[in-house]
CSV table of C-alpha atoms and ligand atoms in Angstrom, one decimal:
chain,number,residue,atom,x,y,z
O,1,UNK,CA,99.3,86.0,132.9
O,2,UNK,CA,101.5,85.7,129.9
O,3,UNK,CA,100.9,86.1,126.2
O,4,UNK,CA,101.5,83.1,124.0
O,5,UNK,CA,103.3,84.3,120.9
O,6,UNK,CA,102.4,82.2,117.7
O,7,UNK,CA,104.1,84.4,115.1
O,8,UNK,CA,104.3,83.9,111.4
O,9,UNK,CA,107.7,82.9,110.2
O,10,UNK,CA,109.7,86.0,109.1
O,11,UNK,CA,109.5,84.9,105.4
O,12,UNK,CA,105.7,84.9,105.5
O,13,UNK,CA,105.2,88.4,107.1
O,14,UNK,CA,104.2,91.4,105.1
O,15,UNK,CA,104.9,95.0,105.7
O,16,UNK,CA,103.0,98.3,105.2
O,17,UNK,CA,102.3,98.6,101.4
O,18,UNK,CA,103.0,101.7,99.3
O,19,UNK,CA,99.3,102.6,99.2
O,20,UNK,CA,96.6,101.7,101.7
O,21,UNK,CA,93.3,103.0,102.9
O,22,UNK,CA,92.1,103.3,106.5
O,23,UNK,CA,90.3,100.3,107.8
O,24,UNK,CA,90.7,97.9,104.9
O,25,UNK,CA,94.2,96.5,105.2
O,26,UNK,CA,95.4,94.7,108.3
O,27,UNK,CA,98.8,93.8,109.8
O,28,UNK,CA,100.0,90.2,110.1
O,29,UNK,CA,99.1,89.4,113.6
O,30,UNK,CA,96.3,90.0,116.1
O,31,UNK,CA,95.8,89.6,119.9
O,32,UNK,CA,93.0,87.4,121.4
O,33,UNK,CA,91.9,86.2,124.7
O,34,UNK,CA,88.8,84.5,125.9
O,35,UNK,CA,86.6,84.8,129.0
O,36,UNK,CA,84.4,82.2,130.5
O,37,UNK,CA,82.3,82.6,133.6
O,38,UNK,CA,84.1,80.9,136.5
O,39,UNK,CA,87.4,80.8,134.6
O,40,UNK,CA,87.9,84.4,133.8
O,41,UNK,CA,90.2,85.5,131.1
O,42,UNK,CA,92.5,83.0,129.6
O,43,UNK,CA,94.3,81.8,126.5
O,44,UNK,CA,95.9,85.2,125.7
O,45,UNK,CA,97.8,85.0,122.5
O,46,UNK,CA,99.2,86.9,119.6
O,47,UNK,CA,98.6,84.8,116.5
O,48,UNK,CA,98.4,85.3,112.7
O,49,UNK,CA,95.5,87.6,111.6
O,50,UNK,CA,92.6,85.4,110.5
O,51,UNK,CA,88.8,84.8,110.7
O,52,UNK,CA,87.0,83.8,113.8
O,53,UNK,CA,84.6,80.9,114.0
O,54,UNK,CA,81.4,82.0,115.7
O,55,UNK,CA,78.3,80.1,116.6
O,56,UNK,CA,75.3,81.6,114.6
O,57,UNK,CA,73.6,82.2,117.9
O,58,UNK,CA,76.5,84.1,119.4
O,59,UNK,CA,74.9,86.8,121.5
O,60,UNK,CA,76.8,89.6,119.8
O,61,UNK,CA,75.3,88.8,116.4
O,62,UNK,CA,71.7,89.2,117.8
O,63,UNK,CA,71.8,91.7,120.6
O,64,UNK,CA,74.9,93.7,119.9
O,65,UNK,CA,76.8,93.1,123.2
O,66,UNK,CA,80.0,94.6,121.8
O,67,UNK,CA,82.5,97.4,122.7
O,68,UNK,CA,85.4,98.7,120.9
O,69,UNK,CA,88.3,101.2,121.1
O,70,UNK,CA,90.5,103.2,118.6
O,71,UNK,CA,94.0,104.5,119.1
O,72,UNK,CA,97.2,104.8,117.0
O,73,UNK,CA,100.8,104.0,116.9
O,74,UNK,CA,103.0,106.7,115.6
O,75,UNK,CA,106.4,106.4,113.8
O,76,UNK,CA,109.0,108.7,115.4
O,77,UNK,CA,111.7,110.4,113.4
O,78,UNK,CA,114.3,108.3,115.1
O,79,UNK,CA,112.5,105.1,113.8
O,80,UNK,CA,110.9,104.3,117.1
O,81,UNK,CA,107.1,104.0,117.8
O,82,UNK,CA,104.9,105.9,120.2
O,83,UNK,CA,101.5,105.1,121.6
O,84,UNK,CA,99.3,108.0,122.7
O,85,UNK,CA,97.6,107.5,126.1
O,86,UNK,CA,96.9,103.9,125.9
O,87,UNK,CA,96.0,103.7,129.6
O,88,UNK,CA,93.2,106.2,129.0
O,89,UNK,CA,91.9,104.0,126.2
O,90,UNK,CA,92.0,101.0,128.4
O,91,UNK,CA,90.2,102.7,131.2
O,92,UNK,CA,87.4,103.8,128.7
O,93,UNK,CA,87.2,100.2,127.4
O,94,UNK,CA,86.6,99.0,130.8
O,95,UNK,CA,83.9,101.7,131.4
O,96,UNK,CA,82.2,100.7,128.1
O,97,UNK,CA,82.5,97.1,129.3
O,98,UNK,CA,80.7,97.9,132.6
O,99,UNK,CA,77.9,99.6,130.8
O,100,UNK,CA,77.4,96.7,128.5
O,101,UNK,CA,77.6,94.1,131.4
O,102,UNK,CA,80.8,92.7,129.9
O,103,UNK,CA,83.8,91.6,132.0
O,104,UNK,CA,86.6,94.1,132.4
O,105,UNK,CA,90.1,93.4,131.2
O,106,UNK,CA,93.2,94.0,133.2
O,107,UNK,CA,94.2,97.5,131.9
O,108,UNK,CA,97.9,97.0,132.4
O,109,UNK,CA,97.7,93.6,130.6
O,110,UNK,CA,95.7,95.2,127.7
O,111,UNK,CA,98.3,97.9,127.2
O,112,UNK,CA,101.1,95.3,127.3
O,113,UNK,CA,99.2,93.3,124.6
O,114,UNK,CA,99.0,96.4,122.4
O,115,UNK,CA,102.8,97.0,122.9
O,116,UNK,CA,103.7,93.4,122.0
O,117,UNK,CA,101.4,93.3,119.1
O,118,UNK,CA,102.7,96.6,117.6
O,119,UNK,CA,106.3,95.6,118.3
O,120,UNK,CA,105.8,92.4,116.4
O,121,UNK,CA,104.1,94.2,113.4
O,122,UNK,CA,106.3,97.2,113.5
O,123,UNK,CA,107.0,96.9,109.7
O,124,UNK,CA,103.4,97.9,109.4
O,125,UNK,CA,103.7,101.3,111.0
O,126,UNK,CA,104.0,103.7,108.2
O,127,UNK,CA,106.7,106.3,108.2
O,128,UNK,CA,104.9,109.0,106.0
O,129,UNK,CA,104.1,112.2,107.7
O,130,UNK,CA,100.7,112.1,109.4
O,131,UNK,CA,100.3,108.4,108.9
O,132,UNK,CA,100.0,105.8,111.6
O,133,UNK,CA,99.1,102.3,112.6
O,134,UNK,CA,95.5,102.3,113.7
O,135,UNK,CA,94.8,100.0,116.7
O,136,UNK,CA,91.3,98.5,117.1
O,137,UNK,CA,90.7,96.7,120.4
O,138,UNK,CA,87.2,95.2,120.7
O,139,UNK,CA,85.2,92.7,122.8
O,140,UNK,CA,82.2,90.6,121.7
O,141,UNK,CA,79.8,88.3,123.5
O,142,UNK,CA,80.3,84.8,122.1
O,143,UNK,CA,77.8,82.6,124.2
O,144,UNK,CA,75.4,80.8,121.9
O,145,UNK,CA,72.0,81.7,123.3
O,146,UNK,CA,69.0,83.6,121.9
O,147,UNK,CA,67.4,84.2,125.3
O,148,UNK,CA,68.1,87.9,126.1
O,149,UNK,CA,70.6,88.4,128.9
O,150,UNK,CA,74.3,89.0,129.5
O,151,UNK,CA,76.5,86.3,127.9
O,152,UNK,CA,78.8,84.0,129.9
O,153,UNK,CA,81.7,84.0,127.4
O,154,UNK,CA,83.5,86.7,125.6
O,155,UNK,CA,86.3,87.3,123.1
O,156,UNK,CA,88.7,90.2,123.5
O,157,UNK,CA,90.7,91.0,120.4
O,158,UNK,CA,93.0,93.6,118.9
O,159,UNK,CA,93.7,94.2,115.3
O,160,UNK,CA,95.8,96.8,113.6
O,161,UNK,CA,96.1,98.3,110.2
O,162,UNK,CA,97.9,101.3,108.5
O,163,UNK,CA,96.1,104.6,108.3
O,164,UNK,CA,97.2,107.3,106.0
O,165,UNK,CA,97.3,111.0,106.8
O,166,UNK,CA,93.7,112.1,107.5
O,167,UNK,CA,94.2,115.2,105.2
O,168,UNK,CA,95.9,114.0,102.1
O,169,UNK,CA,94.4,117.1,100.2
O,170,UNK,CA,95.4,119.6,103.0
O,171,UNK,CA,93.9,120.6,106.2
O,172,UNK,CA,90.5,121.6,104.8
O,173,UNK,CA,87.2,122.3,106.6
O,174,UNK,CA,84.1,120.1,106.3
O,175,UNK,CA,80.5,121.2,106.3
O,176,UNK,CA,78.0,120.1,109.0
O,177,UNK,CA,74.3,119.7,109.2
O,178,UNK,CA,72.4,120.1,112.5
O,179,UNK,CA,70.1,117.2,112.8
O,180,UNK,CA,66.8,118.5,114.0
O,181,UNK,CA,64.9,115.2,114.0
O,182,UNK,CA,67.3,112.3,114.7
O,183,UNK,CA,69.3,111.8,117.8
O,184,UNK,CA,72.6,109.9,118.4
O,185,UNK,CA,72.3,109.2,122.1
O,186,UNK,CA,70.2,109.9,125.1
O,187,UNK,CA,71.2,110.6,128.7
O,188,UNK,CA,70.7,107.3,130.6
O,189,UNK,CA,71.3,105.4,127.3
O,190,UNK,CA,74.7,104.1,126.0
O,191,UNK,CA,76.1,107.2,124.2
O,192,UNK,CA,78.9,107.3,126.7
O,193,UNK,CA,80.0,103.8,125.8
O,194,UNK,CA,81.9,102.9,122.6
O,195,UNK,CA,79.5,100.2,121.6
O,196,UNK,CA,78.7,99.2,118.0
O,197,UNK,CA,74.9,99.8,118.2
O,198,UNK,CA,75.5,103.6,118.5
O,199,UNK,CA,77.2,103.7,115.2
O,200,UNK,CA,74.8,101.4,113.4
O,201,UNK,CA,72.0,103.7,114.6
O,202,UNK,CA,73.8,106.9,113.2
O,203,UNK,CA,74.2,105.6,109.6
O,204,UNK,CA,70.8,106.6,108.5
O,205,UNK,CA,71.3,110.2,109.4
O,206,UNK,CA,74.8,110.2,107.9
O,207,UNK,CA,73.4,109.0,104.6
O,208,UNK,CA,70.6,111.6,104.7
O,209,UNK,CA,73.1,114.4,105.5
O,210,UNK,CA,75.4,113.3,102.7
O,211,UNK,CA,72.5,113.4,100.3
O,212,UNK,CA,71.9,117.0,101.3
O,213,UNK,CA,75.5,117.7,100.4
O,214,UNK,CA,77.1,118.0,103.9
O,215,UNK,CA,80.0,116.0,105.3
O,216,UNK,CA,79.0,115.4,108.9
O,217,UNK,CA,76.0,115.5,111.2
O,218,UNK,CA,75.9,117.7,114.3
O,219,UNK,CA,74.0,115.9,117.1
O,220,UNK,CA,71.8,117.7,119.7
O,221,UNK,CA,70.8,116.3,123.0
O,222,UNK,CA,67.9,114.0,122.8
O,223,UNK,CA,65.8,115.3,125.6
O,224,UNK,CA,65.3,119.0,124.6
O,225,UNK,CA,66.8,118.9,121.0
O,226,UNK,CA,68.6,122.1,122.0
O,227,UNK,CA,72.1,121.5,123.3
O,228,UNK,CA,75.1,120.7,121.2
O,229,UNK,CA,76.6,117.2,121.8
O,230,UNK,CA,79.0,115.9,119.1
O,231,UNK,CA,79.8,116.0,115.4
O,232,UNK,CA,79.8,112.7,113.5
O,233,UNK,CA,81.8,110.4,115.7
O,234,UNK,CA,83.9,113.3,117.1
O,235,UNK,CA,83.6,115.7,120.0
O,236,UNK,CA,83.2,119.4,119.0
O,237,UNK,CA,84.8,122.7,120.1
O,238,UNK,CA,83.8,126.3,119.3
O,239,UNK,CA,86.3,129.2,119.5
O,240,UNK,CA,85.1,132.6,120.7
O,241,UNK,CA,87.0,135.7,119.7
O,242,UNK,CA,90.0,133.6,118.7
O,243,UNK,CA,90.9,132.9,122.3
O,244,UNK,CA,88.2,131.0,124.2
O,245,UNK,CA,87.6,127.3,123.4
O,246,UNK,CA,84.2,126.0,124.5
O,247,UNK,CA,83.2,122.4,124.3
O,248,UNK,CA,79.9,120.7,125.6
O,249,UNK,CA,80.3,119.5,129.1
O,250,UNK,CA,80.1,115.7,129.4
O,251,UNK,CA,76.3,115.2,129.7
O,252,UNK,CA,75.9,111.4,130.0
O,253,UNK,CA,75.2,111.0,126.3
O,254,UNK,CA,78.6,112.4,125.0
O,255,UNK,CA,81.4,110.1,124.3
O,256,UNK,CA,84.3,111.3,126.5
O,257,UNK,CA,87.0,111.6,123.8
O,258,UNK,CA,90.6,111.3,124.7
O,259,UNK,CA,91.5,113.9,122.1
O,260,UNK,CA,88.8,116.2,123.6
O,261,UNK,CA,90.5,115.8,127.1
O,262,UNK,CA,94.0,116.2,125.7
O,263,UNK,CA,93.0,119.5,123.9
O,264,UNK,CA,91.4,120.8,127.2
O,265,UNK,CA,94.7,120.2,128.9
O,266,UNK,CA,97.0,121.3,126.2
O,267,UNK,CA,95.2,124.5,125.0
O,268,UNK,CA,95.7,126.5,128.3
O,269,UNK,CA,99.5,125.9,127.9
O,270,UNK,CA,99.3,127.6,124.6
O,271,UNK,CA,97.6,130.6,125.9
O,272,UNK,CA,93.9,129.7,125.2
O,273,UNK,CA,91.1,129.7,127.7
O,274,UNK,CA,89.0,126.6,127.8
O,275,UNK,CA,85.5,126.0,129.1
O,276,UNK,CA,83.2,123.1,129.3
O,277,UNK,CA,79.6,124.2,129.2
O,278,UNK,CA,76.1,123.5,128.0
O,279,UNK,CA,75.8,125.1,124.6
O,280,UNK,CA,72.5,126.0,123.2
O,281,UNK,CA,72.4,125.5,119.4
O,282,UNK,CA,70.4,128.8,118.9
O,283,UNK,CA,73.0,130.8,120.7
O,284,UNK,CA,75.8,129.1,118.8
O,285,UNK,CA,74.2,129.8,115.5
O,286,UNK,CA,73.6,133.4,116.5
O,287,UNK,CA,77.3,133.7,117.6
O,288,UNK,CA,78.4,132.2,114.3
O,289,UNK,CA,76.2,134.7,112.4
O,290,UNK,CA,77.6,137.7,114.5
O,291,UNK,CA,81.2,136.5,114.1
O,292,UNK,CA,81.8,136.0,117.9
O,293,UNK,CA,82.5,132.4,117.1
O,294,UNK,CA,85.5,132.6,115.0
O,295,UNK,CA,86.2,128.8,114.5
O,296,UNK,CA,84.5,125.4,114.9
O,297,UNK,CA,86.2,122.1,114.9
O,298,UNK,CA,85.7,118.4,115.7
O,299,UNK,CA,88.3,116.4,117.5
O,300,UNK,CA,89.0,112.7,117.7
O,301,UNK,CA,91.8,110.2,117.3
O,302,UNK,CA,91.2,109.7,113.5
O,303,UNK,CA,91.5,113.4,112.5
O,304,UNK,CA,93.0,114.8,115.6
O,305,UNK,CA,91.3,118.2,114.7
O,306,UNK,CA,88.8,118.5,111.9
O,307,UNK,CA,87.9,122.2,111.1
O,308,UNK,CA,84.3,123.0,110.3
O,309,UNK,CA,83.8,125.7,107.6
O,310,UNK,CA,80.1,125.7,107.4
O,311,UNK,CA,77.1,124.7,109.7
O,312,UNK,CA,73.6,124.4,108.3
O,313,UNK,CA,70.4,124.4,110.4
O,314,UNK,CA,66.7,124.4,109.3
O,315,UNK,CA,67.7,124.9,105.6
O,316,UNK,CA,70.0,127.9,106.3
O,317,UNK,CA,73.8,127.8,105.9
O,318,UNK,CA,76.1,129.6,108.2
O,319,UNK,CA,79.7,130.1,107.1
O,320,UNK,CA,82.5,130.1,109.8
O,321,UNK,CA,85.8,132.0,109.3
O,322,UNK,CA,85.1,132.5,105.6
O,323,UNK,CA,84.9,128.7,105.2
O,324,UNK,CA,88.6,128.5,105.9
O,325,UNK,CA,90.6,126.6,108.5
O,326,UNK,CA,91.4,129.0,111.4
O,327,UNK,CA,94.6,129.6,113.4
O,328,UNK,CA,93.4,127.9,116.6
O,329,UNK,CA,92.5,124.6,114.9
O,330,UNK,CA,95.8,124.6,113.0
O,331,UNK,CA,97.8,125.4,116.1
O,332,UNK,CA,96.1,122.6,118.2
O,333,UNK,CA,96.5,120.2,115.3
O,334,UNK,CA,100.2,120.9,114.9
O,335,UNK,CA,101.0,120.9,118.7
O,336,UNK,CA,99.1,117.7,119.5
O,337,UNK,CA,100.5,115.8,116.5
O,338,UNK,CA,104.1,117.0,117.5
O,339,UNK,CA,103.5,115.3,121.0
O,340,UNK,CA,102.2,112.2,119.4
O,341,UNK,CA,105.0,111.8,116.9
O,342,UNK,CA,107.6,112.6,119.6
O,343,UNK,CA,108.6,115.9,117.8
O,344,UNK,CA,107.8,118.0,120.9
O,345,UNK,CA,108.2,117.7,124.7
O,346,UNK,CA,105.5,115.6,126.3
O,347,UNK,CA,105.0,117.6,129.6
O,348,UNK,CA,101.8,115.5,130.4
O,349,UNK,CA,103.4,112.1,130.1
O,350,UNK,CA,100.9,111.0,127.4
O,351,UNK,CA,103.3,109.2,125.2
O,352,UNK,CA,104.5,105.6,125.7
O,353,UNK,CA,107.3,104.2,123.6
O,354,UNK,CA,106.7,100.7,122.2
O,355,UNK,CA,110.4,100.0,121.8
K,401,PLP,C1,85.7,107.6,119.7
K,401,PLP,C2,84.7,108.7,119.7
K,401,PLP,C3,85.0,110.1,119.9
K,401,PLP,C4,86.4,110.6,120.0
K,401,PLP,O1,87.1,109.9,120.9
K,401,PLP,P1,88.8,109.9,121.0
K,401,PLP,O2,89.2,109.2,122.1
K,401,PLP,O3,89.2,111.3,120.9
K,401,PLP,O4,89.2,109.3,119.7
K,401,PLP,C5,84.0,111.0,120.0
K,401,PLP,N1,82.7,110.7,119.8
K,401,PLP,C6,82.4,109.4,119.5
K,401,PLP,C7,80.9,109.2,119.3
K,401,PLP,C8,83.3,108.4,119.4
K,401,PLP,O5,82.9,107.2,119.2
């Protein structure tokens, strides 16, 4: 299959503006292809960015048959552009598709589409330190029908837009509230899939936590309300005694983050021990209080690493590392970014050049 390129004339193309904010400005082009039962995927194209026309009964609008992904293109010092583990994203996209009874895409073709799209819109990849071009692949069910059931037609699309450095004010810790009532995902449910409904369902708690004065919510497992799962829309890590990094083992309701996986592989090469385990929130809070836990941080594509300076549970605040960013979070942040931006060796073969 080939991708039909319907590009804007050079004179009508834009470029990354001086100032921009994540998720609100978009590059000139997008990728789309459509799926119909019987015919499979077809009409792959890169075309000018623009609105879709959808039937008001399109299944996605009523029953949320939708999946998405998130990854970034990084400007190297030599002017070239890197993607980070796009094959891992494509594989996760297909796992999400399976769970939501949507057709899989050809992973190699999907990555090729990302490369061609980013290459065409390379003027939109910012050059500032820590900035990137955010890439958002998604798939929606387009069949017009209100009867509940998997759709017969789908739209797969990719849009991109510039994202500034996640920490314009410095690498500062956030505060986290442990949700004792509301749950993000349940084992057997769809928490492992990057599907829109999970995020709509989390908004209520995010607002509540913000009203209490905290930045993020820490999610516990839905069955016992006892085991740590994630923080906001990130995975979470705890540093014990400055040397052991523990993160919740994938439980069926945790989104398997590519940043999480990358840190689990990278950290041992930097002299840290890593462990995936079931982490009881009561033990975690006790270990924070005793000082055995020296750092806590979230991890995900957007922030890479997000230090946590304060955790609150049942009305009580627990400070971590004096509320300051710790050395392990900083080291992992620096080392992973260096690989992504092509400033360091890439011993794992994670980086793919677009050019
Ligand atoms: C996307 C996501 C993550 C992080 O995944 P990355 O691949 O590291 O960006 C973690 N948790 C949730 C709920 C997510 O949606």
